[in-house]
mmCIF file of C-alpha atoms in Angstrom:
data_model
loop_
_atom_site.group_PDB
_atom_site.id
_atom_site.type_symbol
_atom_site.label_atom_id
_atom_site.label_comp_id
_atom_site.label_asym_id
_atom_site.label_seq_id
_atom_site.Cartn_x
_atom_site.Cartn_y
_atom_site.Cartn_z
ATOM 1 C CA MET W 1001 0.201 0.082 -0.157
ATOM 2 C CA ASP W 1002 1.242 3.410 -0.767
ATOM 3 C CA THR W 1003 0.337 5.097 2.349
ATOM 4 C CA LYS W 1004 0.868 8.798 1.241
ATOM 5 C CA HIS W 1005 -1.698 8.364 -1.539
ATOM 6 C CA ILE W 1006 -4.735 7.121 1.048
ATOM 7 C CA LYS W 1007 -7.493 9.175 0.815
ATOM 8 C CA ILE W 1008 -8.781 10.315 3.581
ATOM 9 C CA SER W 1009 -12.613 10.570 2.252
ATOM 10 C CA ASP W 1010 -12.575 6.693 2.766
ATOM 11 C CA TYR W 1011 -12.025 7.225 6.537
ATOM 12 C CA ASN W 1012 -15.440 9.153 6.780
ATOM 13 C CA TYR W 1013 -18.592 8.107 8.928
ATOM 14 C CA ASP W 1014 -21.545 9.643 10.231
ATOM 15 C CA LEU W 1015 -21.161 11.070 13.220
ATOM 16 C CA PRO W 1016 -24.423 13.157 14.453
ATOM 17 C CA ASP W 1017 -24.120 15.770 16.868
ATOM 18 C CA GLU W 1018 -25.565 14.265 20.020
ATOM 19 C CA ARG W 1019 -23.345 11.033 19.723
ATOM 20 C CA ILE W 1020 -20.487 13.629 21.207
ATOM 21 C CA ALA W 1021 -20.367 13.485 24.708
ATOM 22 C CA LYS W 1022 -20.430 16.708 25.436
ATOM 23 C CA PHE W 1023 -19.414 16.362 29.598
ATOM 24 C CA PRO W 1024 -17.966 13.007 31.300
ATOM 25 C CA LEU W 1025 -19.872 10.332 33.371
ATOM 26 C CA VAL W 1026 -20.023 11.352 36.518
ATOM 27 C CA GLN W 1027 -17.734 8.053 37.575
ATOM 28 C CA ARG W 1028 -14.869 7.712 35.379
ATOM 29 C CA ASP W 1029 -14.216 4.004 34.876
ATOM 30 C CA HIS W 1030 -18.389 3.714 34.139
ATOM 31 C CA SER W 1031 -17.864 4.575 30.490
ATOM 32 C CA LYS W 1032 -18.608 1.486 28.233
ATOM 33 C CA LEU W 1033 -15.961 -0.531 26.808
ATOM 34 C CA LEU W 1034 -16.163 -1.826 23.651
ATOM 35 C CA LEU W 1035 -13.893 -5.383 23.036
ATOM 36 C CA TYR W 1036 -12.462 -6.201 19.667
ATOM 37 C CA LYS W 1037 -10.462 -9.260 19.823
ATOM 38 C CA HIS W 1038 -9.159 -10.905 16.633
ATOM 39 C CA GLY W 1039 -11.883 -9.543 14.626
ATOM 40 C CA GLU W 1040 -14.587 -10.746 17.254
ATOM 41 C CA ILE W 1041 -16.289 -7.644 19.225
ATOM 42 C CA SER W 1042 -18.281 -7.617 22.643
ATOM 43 C CA ASP W 1043 -19.012 -5.082 24.989
ATOM 44 C CA ASP W 1044 -18.102 -4.327 28.999
ATOM 45 C CA ILE W 1045 -17.638 -1.615 31.305
ATOM 46 C CA PHE W 1046 -14.591 0.485 32.017
ATOM 47 C CA TYR W 1047 -13.716 -0.889 35.465
ATOM 48 C CA ASN W 1048 -13.510 -4.404 33.824
ATOM 49 C CA LEU W 1049 -10.618 -3.542 31.623
ATOM 50 C CA PRO W 1050 -7.864 -5.518 33.873
ATOM 51 C CA LYS W 1051 -9.752 -9.073 33.462
ATOM 52 C CA TYR W 1052 -8.819 -8.673 29.677
ATOM 53 C CA LEU W 1053 -5.309 -8.212 29.718
ATOM 54 C CA PRO W 1054 -2.378 -10.873 30.221
ATOM 55 C CA GLU W 1055 -0.656 -11.051 33.682
ATOM 56 C CA GLY W 1056 3.175 -9.539 33.132
ATOM 57 C CA ALA W 1057 2.089 -7.559 30.050
ATOM 58 C CA LEU W 1058 3.659 -4.178 30.076
ATOM 59 C CA MET W 1059 1.363 -1.008 29.714
ATOM 60 C CA VAL W 1060 2.162 2.671 29.260
ATOM 61 C CA PHE W 1061 0.572 5.590 29.913
ATOM 62 C CA ASN W 1062 1.356 9.368 28.738
ATOM 63 C CA ASN W 1063 1.573 11.407 32.181
ATOM 64 C CA THR W 1064 1.556 14.762 30.676
ATOM 65 C CA ARG W 1065 -1.019 17.672 32.322
ATOM 66 C CA VAL W 1066 -3.340 19.631 30.600
ATOM 67 C CA ILE W 1067 -1.835 22.898 30.866
ATOM 68 C CA GLN W 1068 -4.567 26.609 31.004
ATOM 69 C CA ALA W 1069 -3.013 27.794 27.933
ATOM 70 C CA ARG W 1070 -5.681 30.229 26.857
ATOM 71 C CA LEU W 1071 -5.065 33.557 27.676
ATOM 72 C CA HIS W 1072 -7.350 36.291 27.028
ATOM 73 C CA PHE W 1073 -6.345 40.209 26.556
ATOM 74 C CA ARG W 1074 -8.554 43.249 25.909
ATOM 75 C CA LYS W 1075 -7.040 45.827 23.612
ATOM 76 C CA GLU W 1076 -8.209 49.199 24.875
ATOM 77 C CA THR W 1077 -10.460 49.207 21.777
ATOM 78 C CA GLY W 1078 -12.499 46.466 23.643
ATOM 79 C CA ALA W 1079 -11.265 44.267 20.918
ATOM 80 C CA LEU W 1080 -10.241 40.715 22.389
ATOM 81 C CA ILE W 1081 -7.413 38.762 21.675
ATOM 82 C CA GLU W 1082 -6.617 35.164 22.332
ATOM 83 C CA VAL W 1083 -3.041 33.755 23.229
ATOM 84 C CA PHE W 1084 -2.913 30.394 22.674
ATOM 85 C CA LEU W 1085 0.071 28.274 24.374
ATOM 86 C CA MET W 1086 1.443 25.984 21.648
ATOM 87 C CA GLU W 1087 5.076 25.517 23.331
ATOM 88 C CA PRO W 1088 7.810 26.555 24.821
ATOM 89 C CA ALA W 1089 10.436 29.248 23.204
ATOM 90 C CA GLN W 1090 12.705 30.606 25.334
ATOM 91 C CA PRO W 1091 13.312 28.505 27.775
ATOM 92 C CA THR W 1092 12.280 25.628 25.412
ATOM 93 C CA ASP W 1093 12.481 23.237 28.358
ATOM 94 C CA TYR W 1094 8.677 22.880 29.776
ATOM 95 C CA GLU W 1095 9.963 22.650 33.371
ATOM 96 C CA LEU W 1096 12.291 25.059 33.583
ATOM 97 C CA MET W 1097 9.505 27.297 31.579
ATOM 98 C CA PHE W 1098 7.162 26.537 34.203
ATOM 99 C CA GLN W 1099 9.673 28.080 36.712
ATOM 100 C CA THR W 1100 10.381 31.138 35.028
ATOM 101 C CA ALA W 1101 9.910 34.768 36.759
ATOM 102 C CA GLY W 1102 9.329 37.785 35.208
ATOM 103 C CA HIS W 1103 10.127 37.069 31.589
ATOM 104 C CA CYS W 1104 9.279 34.152 28.909
ATOM 105 C CA SER W 1105 8.611 33.644 25.265
ATOM 106 C CA TRP W 1106 6.374 31.055 24.005
ATOM 107 C CA LEU W 1107 5.436 30.264 20.350
ATOM 108 C CA CYS W 1108 1.204 30.809 20.298
ATOM 109 C CA MET W 1109 -1.599 30.708 18.087
ATOM 110 C CA ILE W 1110 -3.421 34.106 18.053
ATOM 111 C CA GLY W 1111 -6.949 34.673 18.210
ATOM 112 C CA ASN W 1112 -8.210 37.995 16.119
ATOM 113 C CA LEU W 1113 -4.869 38.148 14.948
ATOM 114 C CA LYS W 1114 -5.925 41.122 12.457
ATOM 115 C CA LYS W 1115 -6.803 43.349 15.819
ATOM 116 C CA TRP W 1116 -3.416 42.878 17.170
ATOM 117 C CA LYS W 1117 -0.910 44.979 14.206
ATOM 118 C CA GLU W 1118 1.267 46.562 17.145
ATOM 119 C CA GLY W 1119 1.836 47.242 20.473
ATOM 120 C CA SER W 1120 1.945 45.379 23.578
ATOM 121 C CA LEU W 1121 -0.948 43.544 25.443
ATOM 122 C CA VAL W 1122 -1.248 44.154 29.156
ATOM 123 C CA ARG W 1123 -3.767 42.295 31.481
ATOM 124 C CA GLU W 1124 -3.921 42.591 35.180
ATOM 125 C CA PHE W 1125 -4.109 39.730 37.752
ATOM 126 C CA GLU W 1126 -3.753 39.070 41.627
ATOM 127 C CA ILE W 1127 -2.197 36.893 43.329
ATOM 128 C CA LYS W 1128 -2.708 36.193 47.335
ATOM 129 C CA GLY W 1129 -3.423 39.704 47.279
ATOM 130 C CA HIS W 1130 -1.103 41.392 45.560
ATOM 131 C CA LYS W 1131 -1.749 42.987 41.855
ATOM 132 C CA PHE W 1132 0.877 42.374 39.067
ATOM 133 C CA SER W 1133 0.228 43.171 35.216
ATOM 134 C CA LEU W 1134 1.197 40.894 32.918
ATOM 135 C CA LYS W 1135 2.626 42.072 29.324
ATOM 136 C CA ALA W 1136 2.286 40.332 26.300
ATOM 137 C CA THR W 1137 4.665 41.153 22.950
ATOM 138 C CA LEU W 1138 4.385 39.890 19.464
ATOM 139 C CA ARG W 1139 7.620 39.612 17.577
ATOM 140 C CA ARG W 1140 7.158 39.488 13.737
ATOM 141 C CA GLY W 1141 9.429 38.350 11.103
ATOM 142 C CA ASP W 1142 12.003 41.146 11.198
ATOM 143 C CA GLU W 1143 12.399 41.469 14.353
ATOM 144 C CA LEU W 1144 13.193 37.569 15.080
ATOM 145 C CA SER W 1145 16.400 36.077 15.448
ATOM 146 C CA ASP W 1146 17.941 33.690 12.881
ATOM 147 C CA GLU W 1147 17.430 30.791 15.532
ATOM 148 C CA GLN W 1148 14.024 32.346 16.829
ATOM 149 C CA LYS W 1149 12.981 32.540 12.996
ATOM 150 C CA LYS W 1150 14.187 28.474 12.935
ATOM 151 C CA LEU W 1151 11.705 27.900 16.118
ATOM 152 C CA THR W 1152 8.902 29.209 14.317
ATOM 153 C CA ALA W 1153 9.526 27.461 11.022
ATOM 154 C CA HIS W 1154 10.310 24.366 12.943
ATOM 155 C CA SER W 1155 6.545 24.730 14.403
ATOM 156 C CA GLY W 1156 4.647 24.377 11.235
ATOM 157 C CA GLY W 1157 4.428 27.731 11.109
ATOM 158 C CA THR W 1158 1.047 28.492 12.084
ATOM 159 C CA ASN W 1159 2.728 29.830 15.509
ATOM 160 C CA TYR W 1160 3.488 33.163 16.717
ATOM 161 C CA TRP W 1161 6.617 34.793 18.708
ATOM 162 C CA VAL W 1162 5.204 35.836 21.947
ATOM 163 C CA ASP W 1163 7.155 37.366 24.669
ATOM 164 C CA PHE W 1164 5.421 37.338 28.371
ATOM 165 C CA ASP W 1165 6.515 40.179 31.231
ATOM 166 C CA TRP W 1166 5.678 40.456 34.422
ATOM 167 C CA ASP W 1167 6.293 42.670 36.956
ATOM 168 C CA THR W 1168 7.655 41.259 39.526
ATOM 169 C CA ASP W 1169 10.391 37.926 40.013
ATOM 170 C CA LYS W 1170 8.164 36.202 42.818
ATOM 171 C CA VAL W 1171 5.357 34.679 40.865
ATOM 172 C CA SER W 1172 6.204 31.751 38.209
ATOM 173 C CA PHE W 1173 4.852 31.185 34.863
ATOM 174 C CA ALA W 1174 3.063 28.402 36.150
ATOM 175 C CA GLU W 1175 1.388 30.235 38.650
ATOM 176 C CA ILE W 1176 0.007 32.945 36.445
ATOM 177 C CA LEU W 1177 -1.541 30.468 34.156
ATOM 178 C CA GLU W 1178 -3.161 28.662 37.397
ATOM 179 C CA THR W 1179 -4.385 32.242 37.297
ATOM 180 C CA VAL W 1180 -5.621 33.827 34.550
ATOM 181 C CA GLY W 1181 -5.551 30.671 32.035
ATOM 182 C CA GLU W 1182 -8.255 28.949 30.564
ATOM 183 C CA LEU W 1183 -8.320 25.229 30.084
ATOM 184 C CA PRO W 1184 -8.521 24.690 26.377
ATOM 185 C CA ILE W 1185 -11.294 22.039 25.780
ATOM 186 C CA PRO W 1186 -11.859 20.357 22.512
ATOM 187 C CA PRO W 1187 -13.153 22.957 20.189
ATOM 188 C CA TYR W 1188 -15.999 20.133 18.857
ATOM 189 C CA LEU W 1189 -17.547 20.353 22.201
ATOM 190 C CA ASN W 1190 -19.020 23.995 21.221
ATOM 191 C CA ARG W 1191 -19.129 25.179 25.026
ATOM 192 C CA GLU W 1192 -17.140 27.241 27.202
ATOM 193 C CA THR W 1193 -14.822 25.441 29.572
ATOM 194 C CA GLN W 1194 -16.648 25.135 33.136
ATOM 195 C CA GLU W 1195 -14.765 24.822 36.214
ATOM 196 C CA SER W 1196 -15.515 20.844 36.739
ATOM 197 C CA ASP W 1197 -13.461 20.797 33.232
ATOM 198 C CA LYS W 1198 -10.300 21.353 35.635
ATOM 199 C CA THR W 1199 -10.602 18.095 36.961
ATOM 200 C CA THR W 1200 -12.681 15.870 34.460
ATOM 201 C CA TYR W 1201 -10.184 16.700 31.813
ATOM 202 C CA GLN W 1202 -7.139 15.702 33.392
ATOM 203 C CA THR W 1203 -6.199 11.874 33.703
ATOM 204 C CA VAL W 1204 -5.652 11.002 37.581
ATOM 205 C CA TYR W 1205 -2.438 10.036 36.689
ATOM 206 C CA SER W 1206 -1.269 13.022 35.160
ATOM 207 C CA LYS W 1207 1.744 14.778 36.439
ATOM 208 C CA ILE W 1208 4.519 16.773 34.021
ATOM 209 C CA LYS W 1209 2.558 19.963 32.650
ATOM 210 C CA GLY W 1210 2.620 20.663 28.709
ATOM 211 C CA SER W 1211 -0.143 19.870 26.639
ATOM 212 C CA VAL W 1212 -3.006 21.857 25.315
ATOM 213 C CA ALA W 1213 -4.957 18.624 24.924
ATOM 214 C CA ALA W 1214 -5.708 15.922 26.858
ATOM 215 C CA PRO W 1215 -4.433 12.385 26.417
ATOM 216 C CA THR W 1216 -8.529 11.060 26.404
ATOM 217 C CA ALA W 1217 -7.788 7.492 26.253
ATOM 218 C CA GLY W 1218 -6.648 8.225 30.038
ATOM 219 C CA LEU W 1219 -9.432 10.123 31.147
ATOM 220 C CA HIS W 1220 -11.652 6.404 32.023
ATOM 221 C CA PHE W 1221 -8.852 5.298 34.487
ATOM 222 C CA THR W 1222 -9.738 5.904 38.212
ATOM 223 C CA ASP W 1223 -7.085 4.622 41.288
ATOM 224 C CA ASP W 1224 -9.710 2.002 41.734
ATOM 225 C CA VAL W 1225 -8.555 0.181 37.889
ATOM 226 C CA LEU W 1226 -5.188 1.247 38.298
ATOM 227 C CA SER W 1227 -5.452 -0.558 41.928
ATOM 228 C CA ALA W 1228 -6.940 -3.821 40.049
ATOM 229 C CA LEU W 1229 -4.143 -3.559 37.129
ATOM 230 C CA ASP W 1230 -1.725 -4.227 40.253
ATOM 231 C CA LYS W 1231 -3.630 -7.160 41.647
ATOM 232 C CA HIS W 1232 -3.745 -8.332 38.047
ATOM 233 C CA GLY W 1233 -0.239 -8.391 37.528
ATOM 234 C CA VAL W 1234 -0.074 -5.955 34.573
ATOM 235 C CA ILE W 1235 3.438 -3.854 35.151
ATOM 236 C CA ARG W 1236 2.579 -0.397 34.625
ATOM 237 C CA ASP W 1237 5.041 2.594 32.837
ATOM 238 C CA GLU W 1238 4.772 5.900 32.349
ATOM 239 C CA VAL W 1239 5.734 8.123 29.466
ATOM 240 C CA THR W 1240 5.532 12.047 28.787
ATOM 241 C CA LEU W 1241 4.322 13.126 25.240
ATOM 242 C CA HIS W 1242 3.051 16.703 25.180
ATOM 243 C CA VAL W 1243 0.147 17.107 23.331
ATOM 244 C CA GLY W 1244 -0.369 19.716 21.101
ATOM 245 C CA ALA W 1245 -3.421 21.562 19.203
ATOM 246 C CA GLY W 1246 -2.282 19.882 15.840
ATOM 247 C CA THR W 1247 -4.074 16.716 17.447
ATOM 248 C CA PHE W 1248 -7.397 18.312 16.319
ATOM 249 C CA LYS W 1249 -6.340 19.706 12.979
ATOM 250 C CA PRO W 1250 -8.346 18.256 10.461
ATOM 251 C CA VAL W 1251 -6.910 16.449 7.475
ATOM 252 C CA LYS W 1252 -7.754 18.978 4.581
ATOM 253 C CA SER W 1253 -5.661 17.671 1.462
ATOM 254 C CA GLU W 1254 -7.779 14.458 -0.327
ATOM 255 C CA GLU W 1255 -4.648 12.444 -0.076
ATOM 256 C CA ILE W 1256 -2.912 12.493 3.307
ATOM 257 C CA GLU W 1257 0.405 12.961 2.066
ATOM 258 C CA GLY W 1258 -0.565 16.708 1.778
ATOM 259 C CA HIS W 1259 -1.284 16.724 5.804
ATOM 260 C CA GLU W 1260 1.399 18.392 7.756
ATOM 261 C CA MET W 1261 1.840 16.628 11.261
ATOM 262 C CA HIS W 1262 2.618 18.419 14.162
ATOM 263 C CA THR W 1263 6.076 18.204 16.159
ATOM 264 C CA GLU W 1264 5.344 16.744 19.752
ATOM 265 C CA TYR W 1265 7.605 16.551 22.649
ATOM 266 C CA VAL W 1266 8.817 13.318 24.074
ATOM 267 C CA VAL W 1267 10.296 12.021 27.352
ATOM 268 C CA VAL W 1268 11.263 8.593 27.692
ATOM 269 C CA HIS W 1269 13.348 7.708 31.126
ATOM 270 C CA ARG W 1270 15.443 4.673 31.730
ATOM 271 C CA HIS W 1271 13.734 2.560 33.175
ATOM 272 C CA THR W 1272 10.860 2.427 30.544
ATOM 273 C CA PHE W 1273 13.753 1.031 28.348
ATOM 274 C CA GLU W 1274 14.662 -1.542 30.427
ATOM 275 C CA ARG W 1275 11.080 -2.603 30.910
ATOM 276 C CA LEU W 1276 10.666 -3.268 27.617
ATOM 277 C CA LEU W 1277 13.587 -4.885 26.943
ATOM 278 C CA ALA W 1278 12.020 -7.214 29.686
ATOM 279 C CA ASN W 1279 9.320 -7.894 28.186
ATOM 280 C CA ASN W 1280 10.335 -8.547 24.276
ATOM 281 C CA CYS W 1281 9.340 -4.796 23.288
ATOM 282 C CA SER W 1282 5.530 -5.488 23.812
ATOM 283 C CA ALA W 1283 3.412 -3.009 25.369
ATOM 284 C CA ILE W 1284 0.060 -2.542 25.847
ATOM 285 C CA ALA W 1285 -0.430 1.971 24.994
ATOM 286 C CA VAL W 1286 -3.066 3.654 26.561
ATOM 287 C CA GLY W 1287 -4.266 6.210 23.800
ATOM 288 C CA THR W 1288 -2.711 7.258 20.592
ATOM 289 C CA THR W 1289 -0.384 9.374 22.364
ATOM 290 C CA SER W 1290 1.801 7.035 23.890
ATOM 291 C CA VAL W 1291 1.657 4.589 20.467
ATOM 292 C CA ARG W 1292 3.168 7.861 18.786
ATOM 293 C CA THR W 1293 6.046 7.891 21.752
ATOM 294 C CA LEU W 1294 6.519 4.188 21.415
ATOM 295 C CA GLU W 1295 6.639 3.785 17.972
ATOM 296 C CA SER W 1296 8.568 7.042 17.438
ATOM 297 C CA LEU W 1297 11.409 4.783 19.936
ATOM 298 C CA TYR W 1298 11.954 2.514 17.350
ATOM 299 C CA TYR W 1299 13.152 4.914 14.487
ATOM 300 C CA MET W 1300 15.065 6.678 16.953
ATOM 301 C CA GLY W 1301 16.981 3.503 17.587
ATOM 302 C CA VAL W 1302 17.141 2.610 14.432
ATOM 303 C CA TYR W 1303 19.024 5.935 13.632
ATOM 304 C CA LEU W 1304 21.598 5.193 16.497
ATOM 305 C CA GLU W 1305 22.631 2.070 14.481
ATOM 306 C CA THR W 1306 24.482 4.014 11.811
ATOM 307 C CA HIS W 1307 24.537 7.460 13.895
ATOM 308 C CA PRO W 1308 25.907 6.147 17.370
ATOM 309 C CA ASP W 1309 27.066 10.385 18.281
ATOM 310 C CA ALA W 1310 23.749 11.449 17.500
ATOM 311 C CA ASN W 1311 22.434 14.407 19.852
ATOM 312 C CA GLU W 1312 18.812 13.927 20.821
ATOM 313 C CA GLU W 1313 17.478 16.705 18.215
ATOM 314 C CA ASP W 1314 18.940 14.416 15.757
ATOM 315 C CA LEU W 1315 16.515 11.334 16.775
ATOM 316 C CA HIS W 1316 13.761 13.611 15.956
ATOM 317 C CA VAL W 1317 11.319 11.186 14.005
ATOM 318 C CA ASN W 1318 10.075 13.220 10.539
ATOM 319 C CA GLN W 1319 6.559 12.769 9.262
ATOM 320 C CA TRP W 1320 7.539 9.771 6.696
ATOM 321 C CA ASP W 1321 10.276 8.178 7.861
ATOM 322 C CA PRO W 1322 8.741 5.248 8.522
ATOM 323 C CA TYR W 1323 7.892 4.870 5.047
ATOM 324 C CA ASP W 1324 10.439 6.795 2.992
ATOM 325 C CA ASN W 1325 13.297 4.909 4.872
ATOM 326 C CA GLU W 1326 11.674 1.106 4.701
ATOM 327 C CA ARG W 1327 10.815 1.766 0.693
ATOM 328 C CA ASP W 1328 14.392 3.022 0.147
ATOM 329 C CA GLY W 1329 16.004 0.363 2.069
ATOM 330 C CA LYS W 1330 17.797 2.883 4.376
ATOM 331 C CA ILE W 1331 16.940 1.088 7.364
ATOM 332 C CA ALA W 1332 19.353 -1.768 7.917
ATOM 333 C CA GLU W 1333 17.839 -5.242 7.387
ATOM 334 C CA GLY W 1334 17.192 -6.996 10.862
ATOM 335 C CA ILE W 1335 16.844 -4.230 13.156
ATOM 336 C CA THR W 1336 14.799 -5.560 15.172
ATOM 337 C CA ALA W 1337 12.720 -3.483 18.243
ATOM 338 C CA MET W 1338 14.627 -4.708 20.931
ATOM 339 C CA LYS W 1339 17.703 -4.070 19.195
ATOM 340 C CA ALA W 1340 16.398 -0.446 18.625
ATOM 341 C CA ILE W 1341 15.730 -0.351 22.033
ATOM 342 C CA GLN W 1342 18.836 -1.153 23.295
ATOM 343 C CA ASN W 1343 20.436 1.133 20.439
ATOM 344 C CA ILE W 1344 18.861 3.830 22.799
ATOM 345 C CA LEU W 1345 19.621 2.481 26.111
ATOM 346 C CA ASP W 1346 23.438 2.376 25.049
ATOM 347 C CA TYR W 1347 23.572 6.110 24.132
ATOM 348 C CA LEU W 1348 21.766 6.802 27.755
ATOM 349 C CA ASP W 1349 24.826 4.995 29.017
ATOM 350 C CA ARG W 1350 26.810 6.990 26.846
ATOM 351 C CA ASN W 1351 26.105 10.129 27.180
ATOM 352 C CA ASN W 1352 25.509 9.794 30.868
ATOM 353 C CA LEU W 1353 21.375 10.436 30.890
ATOM 354 C CA GLU W 1354 18.931 9.190 32.614
ATOM 355 C CA ALA W 1355 16.038 9.951 30.190
ATOM 356 C CA LEU W 1356 15.569 10.457 26.641
ATOM 357 C CA HIS W 1357 14.010 13.986 25.262
ATOM 358 C CA SER W 1358 13.179 14.289 21.742
ATOM 359 C CA SER W 1359 10.535 14.976 19.458
ATOM 360 C CA THR W 1360 8.083 13.328 16.598
ATOM 361 C CA GLN W 1361 6.007 14.345 13.850
ATOM 362 C CA ILE W 1362 5.385 10.865 12.781
ATOM 363 C CA ILE W 1363 2.199 9.547 11.284
ATOM 364 C CA ILE W 1364 0.968 6.096 11.461
ATOM 365 C CA ALA W 1365 -1.717 5.026 8.901
ATOM 366 C CA PRO W 1366 -2.581 1.994 6.789
ATOM 367 C CA GLY W 1367 0.790 0.101 5.106
ATOM 368 C CA TYR W 1368 2.520 0.775 8.565
ATOM 369 C CA GLU W 1369 3.980 -2.298 10.345
ATOM 370 C CA TYR W 1370 3.509 -1.550 14.443
ATOM 371 C CA LYS W 1371 6.963 -2.382 15.910
ATOM 372 C CA ILE W 1372 5.981 -2.268 19.659
ATOM 373 C CA VAL W 1373 2.314 -1.699 20.643
ATOM 374 C CA LYS W 1374 0.580 -5.123 20.704
ATOM 375 C CA MET W 1375 -3.030 -3.508 22.239
ATOM 376 C CA LEU W 1376 -4.572 -0.595 22.721
ATOM 377 C CA VAL W 1377 -6.847 1.371 24.735
ATOM 378 C CA THR W 1378 -8.384 4.436 22.591
ATOM 379 C CA ASN W 1379 -11.644 6.347 22.593
ATOM 380 C CA PHE W 1380 -13.542 6.794 19.485
ATOM 381 C CA HIS W 1381 -11.982 9.311 17.230
ATOM 382 C CA GLN W 1382 -13.230 12.207 15.044
ATOM 383 C CA PRO W 1383 -14.170 11.376 11.334
ATOM 384 C CA GLN W 1384 -11.230 11.845 8.446
ATOM 385 C CA SER W 1385 -8.741 12.012 11.088
ATOM 386 C CA THR W 1386 -5.296 11.178 11.727
ATOM 387 C CA LEU W 1387 -6.244 9.380 14.847
ATOM 388 C CA LEU W 1388 -8.520 7.302 12.540
ATOM 389 C CA LEU W 1389 -5.880 6.226 10.583
ATOM 390 C CA LEU W 1390 -3.497 5.210 13.042
ATOM 391 C CA VAL W 1391 -6.493 2.690 14.578
ATOM 392 C CA SER W 1392 -6.738 1.812 10.700
ATOM 393 C CA ALA W 1393 -3.630 0.611 10.542
ATOM 394 C CA PHE W 1394 -3.686 -1.198 13.931
ATOM 395 C CA LEU W 1395 -6.711 -2.973 12.897
ATOM 396 C CA LYS W 1396 -5.608 -3.865 9.449
ATOM 397 C CA GLY W 1397 -8.302 -2.174 8.114
ATOM 398 C CA ASP W 1398 -11.107 -3.110 10.407
ATOM 399 C CA TRP W 1399 -11.694 0.292 11.629
ATOM 400 C CA LYS W 1400 -15.439 0.764 10.458
ATOM 401 C CA LYS W 1401 -16.337 -2.847 12.006
ATOM 402 C CA VAL W 1402 -15.975 -1.243 15.424
ATOM 403 C CA TYR W 1403 -17.255 2.539 14.411
ATOM 404 C CA ASP W 1404 -20.182 0.657 13.221
ATOM 405 C CA TYR W 1405 -21.047 -1.076 16.464
ATOM 406 C CA ALA W 1406 -20.235 1.338 18.224
ATOM 407 C CA LEU W 1407 -23.192 3.639 16.425
ATOM 408 C CA ALA W 1408 -25.453 0.648 16.709
ATOM 409 C CA HIS W 1409 -25.085 0.211 20.654
ATOM 410 C CA ASP W 1410 -25.412 3.688 21.853
ATOM 411 C CA PHE W 1411 -21.322 4.444 22.544
ATOM 412 C CA ARG W 1412 -20.571 7.879 23.259
ATOM 413 C CA PHE W 1413 -17.892 10.073 21.958
ATOM 414 C CA LEU W 1414 -14.666 11.475 21.353
ATOM 415 C CA SER W 1415 -13.034 13.029 24.220
ATOM 416 C CA TYR W 1416 -15.319 12.756 26.943
ATOM 417 C CA GLY W 1417 -17.172 9.353 25.536
ATOM 418 C CA ASP W 1418 -16.743 6.022 26.035
ATOM 419 C CA SER W 1419 -13.255 3.796 25.129
ATOM 420 C CA ASN W 1420 -12.179 0.723 23.547
ATOM 421 C CA LEU W 1421 -9.720 -2.380 23.832
ATOM 422 C CA LEU W 1422 -8.260 -3.150 20.417
ATOM 423 C CA ILE W 1423 -6.378 -6.654 20.300
ATOM 424 C CA PRO W 1424 -5.554 -7.165 16.598
#
């Protein structure tokens, strides 16, 4: 199959608005669970998930935490400008970014950009009884250094460089976001963010701030389900992939070759590579973000086979690497997932690193051969989306059977909807 020439119209289905869950269930783990196992379909309740998983299996979760990334500023003219934080620019490290005081810069999407022609936007805020002001300054083309231009271009060219300054060094940027930011819920919910979303749109195991969209397959898990997994003998591990707004970006091109995937930043710790090796590089992925992380690791390890002195930036996985490399024979024959993961572990040893920090732009679509992920827990995705392509690749094209069943049996769809366990 020539993956690049897949027509996105072949991955359409009728999703009535009333089937989109606007709010989650009160009890997360009481959502419905569709079970697809070797072509057979049944359904259950999510809290029974552990009994369908093999004892001793490795299950990988994405521990990213959604930030309150929407900032609203009102100009003196009355115009409302939305500044949507996409990824940190200065510093580029997420952890350092949230600790900064006084100044930082982000790559942002701007709502109502035409009204922000020049000057800075200012917003007053109050923390612990003290009043401060936050200033946002938009930098355009000739105001950017070559390095800054490179960063904005790397983001796909749709994001703008914004400097933030605030008049105190006693308040971190994380505290500012908690005070003035708004949690960005998915656009297809067609409603304002509510106070309850601050809890319900986070997984119970979220830790590392950085995403602007939740890894929604994880929203069904509760502490009780996690405990049940432990009792069942499932080994739990975590990776971090910060989800960008590009996850909602519609495929507008007729063939997927014309769709540009967004770059996502990943962090994977040494113990995860060790556990992968101990489990024969076989894993159950919770959500498509965990899938993209795990499968990207293979291509990073393959690159290290011939570039052992690469740096973490060099390990970035480009959108078409899995297809171009294999077709052109650039990947050495016989590099198994075990060898690729061992290459990364050796790389960490050589560089005295406890974790791998890199990025991926991978697109997983029919024609892709999965290297590490053997089972997948995921939600029901939008028609004509790259996430639906990923599911179709996993099920060798059998996605329609799953979605027809879900539509016929009153499953709830998208971020706050029900889930499925896919075992090809």
